[in-house]
Short mmCIF file of C-alpha atoms and ligand atoms in Angstrom, two decimals:
data_model
loop_
_atom_site.label_atom_id
_atom_site.label_comp_id
_atom_site.label_asym_id
_atom_site.label_seq_id
_atom_site.Cartn_x
_atom_site.Cartn_y
_atom_site.Cartn_z
CA MET X 1 -229.40 71.37 100.57
CA GLU X 2 -225.93 69.84 100.81
CA HIS X 3 -223.75 71.42 98.26
CA LEU X 4 -220.72 68.81 96.44
CA VAL X 5 -218.40 70.90 94.59
CA ILE X 6 -215.93 69.31 92.41
CA ILE X 7 -212.70 71.18 91.12
CA GLY X 8 -211.95 70.17 87.79
CA ASN X 9 -214.64 69.28 84.81
CA GLY X 10 -212.32 66.43 83.13
CA ILE X 11 -213.57 62.45 82.70
CA ALA X 12 -213.10 61.94 86.71
CA GLY X 13 -215.27 65.04 87.96
CA ILE X 14 -217.65 64.75 85.35
CA THR X 15 -218.40 61.09 86.09
CA ILE X 16 -219.04 62.22 89.63
CA ALA X 17 -221.29 65.09 88.61
CA ARG X 18 -223.26 62.75 86.18
CA ASN X 19 -223.67 59.82 89.03
CA VAL X 20 -224.48 61.98 91.71
CA ARG X 21 -227.31 63.76 89.91
CA LYS X 22 -228.87 60.21 88.89
CA GLN X 23 -228.70 59.55 92.47
CA LEU X 24 -229.49 62.42 94.98
CA ASP X 25 -231.06 65.87 94.66
CA MET X 26 -227.88 67.73 95.87
CA LYS X 27 -226.51 71.20 94.38
CA ILE X 28 -223.51 70.21 92.26
CA THR X 29 -221.07 72.49 91.14
CA VAL X 30 -218.38 72.12 88.76
CA ILE X 31 -215.22 74.21 88.46
CA SER X 32 -212.71 74.27 85.67
CA SER X 33 -210.54 76.66 84.47
CA GLU X 34 -209.99 74.90 81.08
CA SER X 35 -213.01 75.05 79.32
CA LYS X 36 -216.57 75.64 80.43
CA TYR X 37 -217.98 72.52 79.09
CA PHE X 38 -216.38 68.86 79.41
CA PHE X 39 -214.79 67.69 76.32
CA SER X 40 -212.90 64.34 75.05
CA ARG X 41 -209.23 65.06 75.80
CA THR X 42 -208.30 61.85 74.01
CA ALA X 43 -209.92 63.45 71.07
CA LEU X 44 -207.67 66.63 70.98
CA MET X 45 -205.54 65.01 68.72
CA TYR X 46 -208.39 64.64 65.78
CA ILE X 47 -208.83 68.43 65.89
CA TYR X 48 -205.72 69.46 64.78
CA MET X 49 -205.43 66.64 62.25
CA GLY X 50 -209.37 68.50 60.75
CA HIS X 51 -211.46 65.13 61.60
CA MET X 52 -213.24 66.61 64.11
CA LYS X 53 -214.04 70.33 65.06
CA PHE X 54 -213.96 71.09 68.97
CA GLU X 55 -217.60 71.09 69.58
CA ASP X 56 -217.65 67.74 68.27
CA THR X 57 -215.60 66.55 71.20
CA LYS X 58 -218.28 67.60 73.45
CA PRO X 59 -219.92 64.29 74.46
CA TYR X 60 -223.11 66.57 76.14
CA GLU X 61 -224.66 69.30 74.64
CA ASP X 62 -224.31 72.67 76.37
CA TRP X 63 -228.30 72.57 77.18
CA PHE X 64 -227.69 69.54 79.38
CA TRP X 65 -225.85 70.59 82.11
CA GLU X 66 -228.76 73.06 83.12
CA LYS X 67 -231.56 70.33 82.65
CA ASN X 68 -229.57 68.05 84.93
CA LYS X 69 -229.10 71.10 87.40
CA ILE X 70 -225.12 70.86 87.19
CA ASN X 71 -224.17 74.43 87.68
CA LEU X 72 -220.61 75.07 85.81
CA VAL X 73 -218.20 77.76 86.65
CA TYR X 74 -215.55 78.61 84.16
CA ALA X 75 -212.95 79.92 86.98
CA HIS X 76 -209.87 78.91 88.60
CA VAL X 77 -209.71 77.79 91.91
CA ASP X 78 -206.78 79.63 93.65
CA LYS X 79 -207.38 78.36 97.28
CA ILE X 80 -208.93 75.32 99.36
CA ASP X 81 -209.85 76.38 103.17
CA THR X 82 -210.92 73.22 104.40
CA ASP X 83 -211.25 74.60 107.89
CA ASN X 84 -214.11 76.85 106.51
CA LYS X 85 -215.33 74.76 103.26
CA LEU X 86 -214.24 77.57 101.57
CA LEU X 87 -213.00 77.94 97.87
CA VAL X 88 -211.25 80.91 97.05
CA LEU X 89 -211.54 81.68 92.78
CA ASN X 90 -209.42 83.96 90.92
CA ASN X 91 -212.11 86.03 90.15
CA GLY X 92 -212.32 87.35 93.58
CA GLU X 93 -215.34 84.95 94.35
CA THR X 94 -215.61 82.75 96.92
CA ILE X 95 -217.84 79.05 96.92
CA ASN X 96 -218.75 77.22 100.36
CA TYR X 97 -219.05 73.38 99.92
CA ASP X 98 -220.25 70.50 101.95
CA LYS X 99 -218.36 67.76 100.41
CA LEU X 100 -215.37 68.63 97.82
CA VAL X 101 -213.68 66.58 95.03
CA VAL X 102 -210.38 67.31 93.78
CA ALA X 103 -209.98 66.20 90.31
CA THR X 104 -207.37 68.38 89.14
CA GLY X 105 -205.86 66.34 86.51
CA SER X 106 -202.41 66.38 85.29
CA HIS X 107 -199.55 68.48 84.05
CA SER X 108 -196.76 67.61 81.44
CA ASN X 109 -193.27 66.84 82.69
CA LYS X 110 -190.63 69.26 81.87
CA PHE X 111 -187.12 67.92 83.29
CA GLY X 112 -185.42 71.65 83.81
CA TRP X 113 -183.50 71.27 80.50
CA PRO X 114 -181.67 74.57 79.17
CA GLY X 115 -184.13 76.03 76.70
CA GLN X 116 -187.36 73.87 78.00
CA ASP X 117 -189.45 77.57 78.01
CA LEU X 118 -188.28 78.89 74.43
CA PRO X 119 -190.93 79.85 72.46
CA GLY X 120 -191.60 77.16 69.92
CA VAL X 121 -191.49 74.40 72.81
CA GLN X 122 -194.44 73.02 73.96
CA GLY X 123 -196.03 69.96 75.85
CA LEU X 124 -199.62 68.90 75.06
CA PHE X 125 -202.03 68.52 77.28
CA THR X 126 -205.00 71.64 77.69
CA ILE X 127 -207.16 72.64 74.97
CA GLN X 128 -204.95 76.07 75.42
CA ASP X 129 -201.88 73.63 74.28
CA LEU X 130 -203.74 72.73 70.94
CA GLU X 131 -204.28 76.28 70.16
CA LEU X 132 -200.69 77.13 70.67
CA LEU X 133 -199.36 73.81 68.83
CA GLU X 134 -201.66 75.58 65.93
CA LYS X 135 -199.38 78.69 66.11
CA ASN X 136 -196.16 77.11 66.88
CA THR X 137 -196.27 74.75 64.03
CA LYS X 138 -197.85 76.76 61.29
CA ASP X 139 -195.16 76.85 57.94
CA ILE X 140 -192.42 75.10 59.62
CA LYS X 141 -190.92 72.41 58.31
CA HIS X 142 -189.17 70.11 60.93
CA ALA X 143 -190.34 69.36 64.59
CA VAL X 144 -188.24 67.04 66.91
CA ILE X 145 -190.18 65.46 69.43
CA ILE X 146 -188.64 64.45 72.97
CA GLY X 147 -190.25 61.28 75.05
CA GLY X 148 -191.54 58.19 73.67
CA GLY X 149 -194.99 57.89 75.37
CA LEU X 150 -198.79 57.38 74.49
CA VAL X 151 -198.73 61.74 73.66
CA GLY X 152 -195.13 61.87 72.03
CA ILE X 153 -196.74 59.14 68.93
CA GLU X 154 -200.09 61.20 68.92
CA LEU X 155 -198.09 64.31 68.46
CA ALA X 156 -195.64 62.56 65.78
CA GLU X 157 -199.06 61.38 63.98
CA MET X 158 -200.63 64.79 64.23
CA LEU X 159 -197.53 66.98 63.11
CA HIS X 160 -196.92 64.42 59.89
CA SER X 161 -200.83 64.39 59.28
CA ARG X 162 -199.71 68.29 58.26
CA ASN X 163 -196.67 67.22 55.94
CA ILE X 164 -193.91 68.52 58.78
CA HIS X 165 -191.09 66.13 58.85
CA VAL X 166 -190.38 64.76 62.80
CA THR X 167 -187.74 63.45 64.69
CA PHE X 168 -188.91 61.62 67.78
CA LEU X 169 -186.24 61.69 70.34
CA ILE X 170 -186.50 58.50 73.08
CA ARG X 171 -184.10 57.43 75.76
CA GLU X 172 -185.40 53.73 75.63
CA ASP X 173 -183.76 51.01 73.29
CA TYR X 174 -187.26 50.88 71.38
CA TYR X 175 -190.32 52.83 71.94
CA TRP X 176 -192.07 52.47 75.05
CA ASN X 177 -190.86 49.20 76.11
CA ASN X 178 -190.46 50.29 79.97
CA ILE X 179 -194.16 48.91 79.12
CA LEU X 180 -194.30 46.55 75.77
CA PRO X 181 -191.96 44.01 75.61
CA LYS X 182 -189.48 43.93 72.98
CA GLU X 183 -190.90 42.24 69.91
CA ASP X 184 -194.59 44.25 70.76
CA SER X 185 -192.36 47.52 70.76
CA GLN X 186 -190.22 46.08 67.86
CA LEU X 187 -193.24 46.31 65.80
CA ILE X 188 -194.28 49.75 66.77
CA CYS X 189 -190.96 50.83 65.94
CA LYS X 190 -191.49 49.48 62.71
CA GLU X 191 -194.62 51.63 62.16
CA ILE X 192 -193.03 54.52 63.13
CA LEU X 193 -190.33 54.25 60.50
CA GLN X 194 -192.80 53.18 57.96
CA ASN X 195 -194.67 56.46 58.36
CA GLY X 196 -191.66 58.66 57.73
CA ILE X 197 -190.60 59.91 61.34
CA ASP X 198 -187.03 59.80 61.98
CA LEU X 199 -186.63 57.73 65.14
CA ILE X 200 -183.80 58.17 67.44
CA LEU X 201 -183.31 55.58 69.99
CA LYS X 202 -181.31 55.56 73.58
CA THR X 203 -180.88 59.30 73.04
CA ASN X 204 -181.66 62.09 75.63
CA LEU X 205 -182.10 65.70 75.09
CA LYS X 206 -179.25 67.88 76.28
CA GLU X 207 -180.28 71.40 75.74
CA ILE X 208 -182.43 73.01 73.21
CA LEU X 209 -181.22 76.32 71.24
CA SER X 210 -182.83 79.56 70.24
CA GLY X 211 -181.96 81.31 67.36
CA LYS X 212 -181.69 85.19 66.67
CA ASP X 213 -185.34 85.83 66.54
CA GLY X 214 -185.14 84.10 70.80
CA ARG X 215 -187.37 80.80 69.12
CA VAL X 216 -186.52 77.45 69.21
CA ARG X 217 -183.80 76.43 66.38
CA ALA X 218 -182.19 73.53 67.37
CA VAL X 219 -181.74 70.53 70.02
CA VAL X 220 -178.72 69.01 71.29
CA THR X 221 -178.25 65.90 72.28
CA ASP X 222 -176.66 63.91 74.62
CA LYS X 223 -174.46 62.13 71.90
CA GLY X 224 -173.36 65.80 70.82
CA ASP X 225 -175.76 65.57 67.56
CA GLU X 226 -177.38 69.14 66.83
CA LEU X 227 -180.97 68.77 65.12
CA GLU X 228 -182.08 71.64 63.15
CA CYS X 229 -186.18 72.27 64.21
CA GLN X 230 -188.80 75.00 64.55
CA PHE X 231 -190.71 73.52 66.99
CA VAL X 232 -190.15 71.10 70.06
CA GLY X 233 -192.64 68.79 71.84
CA LEU X 234 -192.12 67.86 74.78
CA THR X 235 -194.00 64.62 75.97
CA PRO X 236 -192.04 62.86 78.64
CA GLY X 237 -195.11 61.93 80.66
CA VAL X 238 -197.36 63.65 82.98
CA HIS X 239 -197.36 63.74 86.87
CA PRO X 240 -200.61 64.79 89.44
CA ASN X 241 -201.46 68.48 89.33
CA ILE X 242 -201.57 69.01 92.96
CA ASP X 243 -201.19 73.02 92.66
CA VAL X 244 -204.03 74.34 94.04
CA VAL X 245 -203.87 71.74 97.20
CA LYS X 246 -200.35 72.12 98.28
CA ASP X 247 -201.00 74.98 100.59
CA SER X 248 -204.14 73.29 102.33
CA LYS X 249 -204.20 71.12 105.02
CA ILE X 250 -204.98 68.16 102.24
CA GLU X 251 -202.35 65.52 102.71
CA THR X 252 -200.23 65.01 99.11
CA GLY X 253 -197.22 63.01 98.30
CA ARG X 254 -196.57 62.73 94.49
CA GLY X 255 -200.52 63.21 94.05
CA VAL X 256 -203.28 63.75 96.30
CA LEU X 257 -203.17 60.96 98.71
CA VAL X 258 -206.11 58.82 99.05
CA ASN X 259 -207.08 55.76 100.53
CA GLU X 260 -209.06 53.11 98.59
CA TYR X 261 -212.15 54.91 99.27
CA LEU X 262 -210.68 57.90 97.28
CA GLU X 263 -211.04 60.01 100.49
CA THR X 264 -208.03 62.34 101.49
CA ASN X 265 -207.15 63.15 105.08
CA ILE X 266 -209.79 65.69 105.73
CA PRO X 267 -213.37 64.47 106.52
CA ASP X 268 -215.65 65.43 103.25
CA VAL X 269 -213.15 65.92 100.84
CA TYR X 270 -212.32 62.98 98.02
CA ALA X 271 -210.00 63.06 95.43
CA ALA X 272 -210.13 61.08 91.53
CA GLY X 273 -208.70 60.98 88.36
CA ASP X 274 -204.78 61.66 87.32
CA CYS X 275 -204.13 63.37 90.10
CA ILE X 276 -204.36 61.10 93.17
CA GLU X 277 -201.96 58.50 94.50
CA ILE X 278 -203.73 55.92 95.86
CA LYS X 279 -201.98 54.69 99.37
CA ALA X 280 -200.46 50.97 99.33
CA ILE X 281 -202.68 48.81 101.46
CA ARG X 282 -199.83 46.16 101.85
CA GLU X 283 -197.08 47.34 103.95
CA GLY X 284 -193.90 48.00 102.11
CA ALA X 285 -196.23 47.85 98.41
CA PRO X 286 -195.72 51.19 96.71
CA ASN X 287 -198.58 54.22 96.63
CA ARG X 288 -200.23 54.38 92.86
CA LEU X 289 -200.89 57.00 90.24
CA GLU X 290 -203.14 56.07 87.67
CA GLN X 291 -203.58 58.56 84.90
CA LEU X 292 -205.56 57.15 82.05
CA TRP X 293 -208.97 58.09 80.86
CA TYR X 294 -210.46 54.65 81.61
CA THR X 295 -209.27 54.64 85.22
CA ALA X 296 -210.48 58.41 86.16
CA ARG X 297 -214.10 57.33 84.87
CA MET X 298 -214.11 54.37 87.26
CA HIS X 299 -212.73 56.38 90.03
CA GLY X 300 -215.36 58.76 89.72
CA GLU X 301 -218.03 55.78 89.15
CA ALA X 302 -217.04 54.38 92.58
CA LEU X 303 -216.63 58.02 94.49
CA ALA X 304 -220.25 58.78 93.51
CA LYS X 305 -221.65 55.97 95.47
CA THR X 306 -219.69 57.22 98.56
CA ILE X 307 -220.80 60.42 98.24
CA CYS X 308 -224.15 59.47 97.76
CA GLY X 309 -223.78 57.34 101.13
CA ASN X 310 -222.76 53.77 100.34
CA ARG X 311 -219.40 53.59 100.94
CA THR X 312 -217.24 51.86 98.31
CA LYS X 313 -214.04 50.85 97.47
CA TYR X 314 -212.19 51.73 94.42
CA GLU X 315 -211.16 48.21 92.81
CA ARG X 316 -209.84 48.64 89.84
CA GLY X 317 -209.99 44.90 88.64
CA ILE X 318 -208.79 43.28 85.62
CA TRP X 319 -206.54 46.07 83.82
CA PHE X 320 -206.93 46.80 80.43
CA ASN X 321 -205.91 49.90 78.23
CA SER X 322 -205.89 51.20 74.45
CA ALA X 323 -204.33 52.84 72.11
CA LYS X 324 -203.44 53.88 68.14
CA PHE X 325 -200.14 53.72 67.15
CA PHE X 326 -200.66 55.31 63.59
CA ASP X 327 -202.51 52.86 61.73
CA ILE X 328 -201.73 49.86 64.80
CA GLU X 329 -204.68 49.49 67.05
CA TYR X 330 -203.52 48.17 70.59
CA GLN X 331 -205.44 46.30 73.13
CA THR X 332 -204.56 45.20 76.18
CA TYR X 333 -206.02 42.60 79.14
CA GLY X 334 -204.74 41.63 82.63
CA PHE X 335 -200.98 41.76 83.32
CA ILE X 336 -198.26 42.05 80.66
CA SER X 337 -194.84 42.93 82.03
CA ASN X 338 -192.39 43.84 79.91
CA VAL X 339 -189.80 41.16 81.15
CA GLN X 340 -191.55 38.21 81.93
CA ARG X 341 -191.66 37.21 85.02
CA ALA X 342 -190.75 34.02 86.73
CA GLY X 343 -193.47 31.07 86.64
CA GLU X 344 -194.73 32.74 83.32
CA LYS X 345 -194.44 31.61 79.81
CA THR X 346 -195.09 33.55 76.54
CA PHE X 347 -197.06 32.53 73.49
CA PHE X 348 -196.13 35.20 70.74
CA TRP X 349 -197.55 35.63 67.17
CA GLN X 350 -196.89 38.40 64.73
CA ASP X 351 -197.59 38.44 61.00
CA LYS X 352 -194.68 38.75 58.18
CA GLU X 353 -195.64 42.57 57.34
CA MET X 354 -195.43 43.17 61.50
CA LYS X 355 -199.17 44.87 61.62
CA HIS X 356 -200.74 41.95 63.32
CA ALA X 357 -199.89 40.73 66.71
CA VAL X 358 -200.98 38.44 69.61
CA ARG X 359 -198.96 38.33 73.10
CA ILE X 360 -200.36 35.84 75.61
CA VAL X 361 -198.66 35.18 78.86
CA TYR X 362 -199.67 32.64 80.80
CA LYS X 363 -198.71 30.55 84.16
CA GLU X 364 -196.21 27.76 83.41
CA ASP X 365 -197.81 25.47 85.75
CA ASP X 366 -202.14 25.55 85.16
CA LYS X 367 -201.02 27.66 82.18
CA SER X 368 -203.80 29.98 83.09
CA ILE X 369 -203.68 33.04 81.24
CA VAL X 370 -202.52 36.27 82.90
CA GLY X 371 -202.88 38.63 79.97
CA VAL X 372 -202.86 39.60 76.58
CA ASN X 373 -201.73 42.70 74.08
CA VAL X 374 -202.65 42.58 71.03
CA PHE X 375 -201.97 44.59 67.66
CA GLY X 376 -204.19 45.19 64.53
CA ILE X 377 -206.67 43.05 65.64
CA ARG X 378 -210.19 44.20 67.84
CA LEU X 379 -211.05 41.70 70.65
CA ARG X 380 -213.96 42.27 73.04
CA HIS X 381 -213.31 43.60 76.21
CA LYS X 382 -215.82 41.91 78.15
CA VAL X 383 -214.62 38.21 76.85
CA PHE X 384 -211.45 38.83 77.97
CA GLU X 385 -212.19 40.00 81.52
CA ASN X 386 -214.52 37.01 81.73
CA TRP X 387 -211.27 34.54 80.47
CA ILE X 388 -208.82 36.12 82.58
CA LYS X 389 -211.18 35.88 85.87
CA GLU X 390 -212.27 32.19 85.31
CA LYS X 391 -208.53 31.27 84.36
CA LYS X 392 -209.37 29.90 81.04
CA THR X 393 -206.08 28.18 79.85
CA VAL X 394 -203.76 29.01 76.71
CA GLY X 395 -204.88 26.20 74.69
CA TYR X 396 -208.42 27.34 75.25
CA VAL X 397 -208.03 31.22 74.62
CA VAL X 398 -206.19 30.17 71.34
CA ASN X 399 -208.44 28.20 70.21
CA ASN X 400 -211.52 30.44 70.85
CA LEU X 401 -209.91 34.00 69.56
CA ARG X 402 -212.32 33.98 66.88
CA ARG X 403 -215.21 34.75 69.42
CA ALA X 404 -213.33 37.44 70.68
CA ASN X 405 -212.84 39.07 67.87
CA PHE X 406 -214.74 42.03 66.63
CA ASP X 407 -213.22 43.04 63.75
CA PRO X 408 -215.33 44.26 60.62
CA GLU X 409 -216.73 41.04 58.82
CA PHE X 410 -214.76 41.90 55.52
CA PHE X 411 -211.21 41.94 57.20
CA LYS X 412 -208.76 39.28 57.26
CA LYS X 413 -208.87 36.72 59.76
CA TYR X 414 -205.90 35.81 61.36
CA GLU X 415 -206.93 32.71 63.89
CA PRO X 416 -205.92 29.91 61.70
CA ALA X 417 -202.52 31.34 61.68
CA ILE X 418 -202.41 31.79 65.30
CA ILE X 419 -203.43 28.37 66.16
CA LYS X 420 -201.27 26.98 63.60
CA GLU X 421 -198.16 29.00 65.05
CA PHE X 422 -199.27 27.83 68.83
CA LYS X 423 -199.04 24.20 67.96
CA LYS X 424 -195.97 24.82 66.23
CA GLN X 425 -194.12 26.48 69.52
CA ASN X 426 -195.95 24.05 71.92
CA PRO X 427 -195.30 20.66 70.14
CA GLU X 428 -194.79 19.28 74.34
CA MET X 429 -198.12 20.85 75.57
CA GLU X 430 -201.01 18.20 75.78
CA GLU X 431 -203.32 18.03 73.39
CA SER X 432 -205.83 18.37 75.49
CA ILE X 433 -204.91 21.73 76.47
CA ILE X 434 -204.17 22.83 72.57
CA THR X 435 -207.53 21.69 71.81
CA GLU X 436 -209.85 22.86 74.22
CA LYS X 437 -212.85 24.37 72.58
CA THR X 438 -215.59 24.00 74.91
CA PHE X 439 -217.15 27.18 76.39
CA SER X 440 -218.70 28.36 79.04
C1 FAD Z 1 -203.54 64.55 74.05
C2 FAD Z 1 -203.88 62.92 75.16
C3 FAD Z 1 -203.99 61.89 74.48
C4 FAD Z 1 -204.68 61.09 75.75
N1 FAD Z 1 -205.11 59.94 75.24
C5 FAD Z 1 -205.35 58.73 76.19
C6 FAD Z 1 -205.60 57.59 75.58
O1 FAD Z 1 -206.08 57.45 74.36
N2 FAD Z 1 -206.12 56.92 76.47
C7 FAD Z 1 -206.22 57.15 77.99
O2 FAD Z 1 -206.60 56.07 78.88
N3 FAD Z 1 -206.01 58.24 77.98
C8 FAD Z 1 -205.39 59.24 77.14
N4 FAD Z 1 -204.89 60.30 78.00
C9 FAD Z 1 -204.83 60.56 79.07
C10 FAD Z 1 -206.11 60.90 79.88
O3 FAD Z 1 -206.71 62.09 79.08
C11 FAD Z 1 -206.34 61.51 81.19
O4 FAD Z 1 -205.77 60.44 81.85
C12 FAD Z 1 -207.78 61.98 81.37
O5 FAD Z 1 -208.31 62.92 80.95
C13 FAD Z 1 -207.59 62.44 82.94
O6 FAD Z 1 -209.00 63.06 83.61
P1 FAD Z 1 -208.95 63.90 84.71
O7 FAD Z 1 -210.43 64.04 85.17
O8 FAD Z 1 -208.50 63.24 86.19
O9 FAD Z 1 -208.46 65.31 84.36
P2 FAD Z 1 -208.24 65.78 83.32
O10 FAD Z 1 -209.02 65.37 82.37
O11 FAD Z 1 -206.72 66.66 83.44
O12 FAD Z 1 -209.18 67.07 83.91
C14 FAD Z 1 -208.71 68.27 85.11
C15 FAD Z 1 -209.28 69.62 84.58
O13 FAD Z 1 -209.22 70.18 86.01
C16 FAD Z 1 -208.81 71.40 85.88
N5 FAD Z 1 -208.43 72.14 86.62
C17 FAD Z 1 -206.78 72.27 87.33
N6 FAD Z 1 -206.84 72.47 88.51
C18 FAD Z 1 -207.67 73.54 88.83
C19 FAD Z 1 -208.15 74.54 89.65
N7 FAD Z 1 -207.24 75.15 90.69
N8 FAD Z 1 -209.15 75.25 89.42
C20 FAD Z 1 -210.19 75.18 88.53
N9 FAD Z 1 -209.84 74.00 87.41
C21 FAD Z 1 -208.47 73.25 87.29
C22 FAD Z 1 -207.52 71.25 84.89
O14 FAD Z 1 -207.64 72.44 83.85
C23 FAD Z 1 -208.82 70.05 83.61
O15 FAD Z 1 -209.75 70.74 82.68
C24 FAD Z 1 -204.40 61.30 77.19
C25 FAD Z 1 -204.15 62.48 77.53
C26 FAD Z 1 -203.55 63.54 76.32
C27 FAD Z 1 -203.38 65.25 76.58
#
């Protein structure tokens, strides 16, 4: 019987194992040195905040794996020998494979700051990081978080929930404005400030200082300010974890290099999830890193088909993502650039409190939508995916927003205010576009 071995039991690796098992009776082994059982990394924050126990973050019961003949190995892979189709583990054991998937995830970034390895300074990615965070933040009063991405704001919320005063140091002009347009990131900045977090913008970390006990005691910014603290969270993004691949014959760049079928340069070796770098198909286009839960799952779904004999391209389809910034839920569908692109126009509405907002970007010529950002209102994924695919006009979308809304019944509805604002901003737009109501 053929043996499929997967390094990494994150969402990418587990999606492959489960989908292959549904289709084939091959031997499947999943190896991970982080945890024996698959858990939801995106739920780590809720463990710290006391909303969940680690057990609750495991989507499958422990008996599931044996019942489905998926063999779990809790060990670290030290070496991949592709000539002999062999893995060497840190416990001295070896495992032979017929097909191999590298799904080793990411590492948190560190940029060589003086003091970055001091006790009391850490990133947040693994379950071990969470355990360390428990120790590092016990009885502390003030924390500084460096780097304004999605994990940074989660860490701010986590620490805040334990009454730790947080200073959030961000090098950009506004929170996450390398991704979000200005008004959108201003809305999130307001939410951060309203939650009592100190937000310092346009400022870089220069160094981290230690006290007499050898632990972190302060950070120094590039503006020369010294901020006293007992903890520093480093969250300036992640990079693909290619440690185990580097000394093998598998080709790497920033990540494990794969083609659109998620195949590496070595036959029978594939890769998926945060660790991959997808080679550009068009000449001159950049290679792609995709480091999200959803994309890792989609890699896994496509690759499982290929492993089962139905060679399938990974196609990202219409982009989507979601996150939560303190109390504000965020969803994005299609493509919204932080700076408006040529040939595109934007409709933006937000309520007075800056707690709810909708941004629709559309083509100037035929008014078809290219993307939407929404804050504080829940929209149905499938509906928006279809509207973008079907090139619905901005007028249609504004008029039919209530069809996509799945806020609970008793929530305040914002659609009348959104339609009113749309008409106000677009007096020149033909009435037929503004009131296009037919749905297919
Ligand atoms: C706190 C936090 C919150 C997040 N929130 C969101 C969110 O809201 N939305 C979103 O889309 N994304 C979010 N992400 C990102 C998302 O979790 C990742 O994109 C996703 O988990 C990647 O899955 P993966 O399967 O590629 O890798 P991982 O989940 O990283 O799994 C890889 C596994 O492989 C193991 N491994 C690596 N090398 C070896 C080796 N040599 N031997 C054995 N095992 C090895 C690792 O220890 C790890 O357990 C969040 C990330 C974090 C840290």
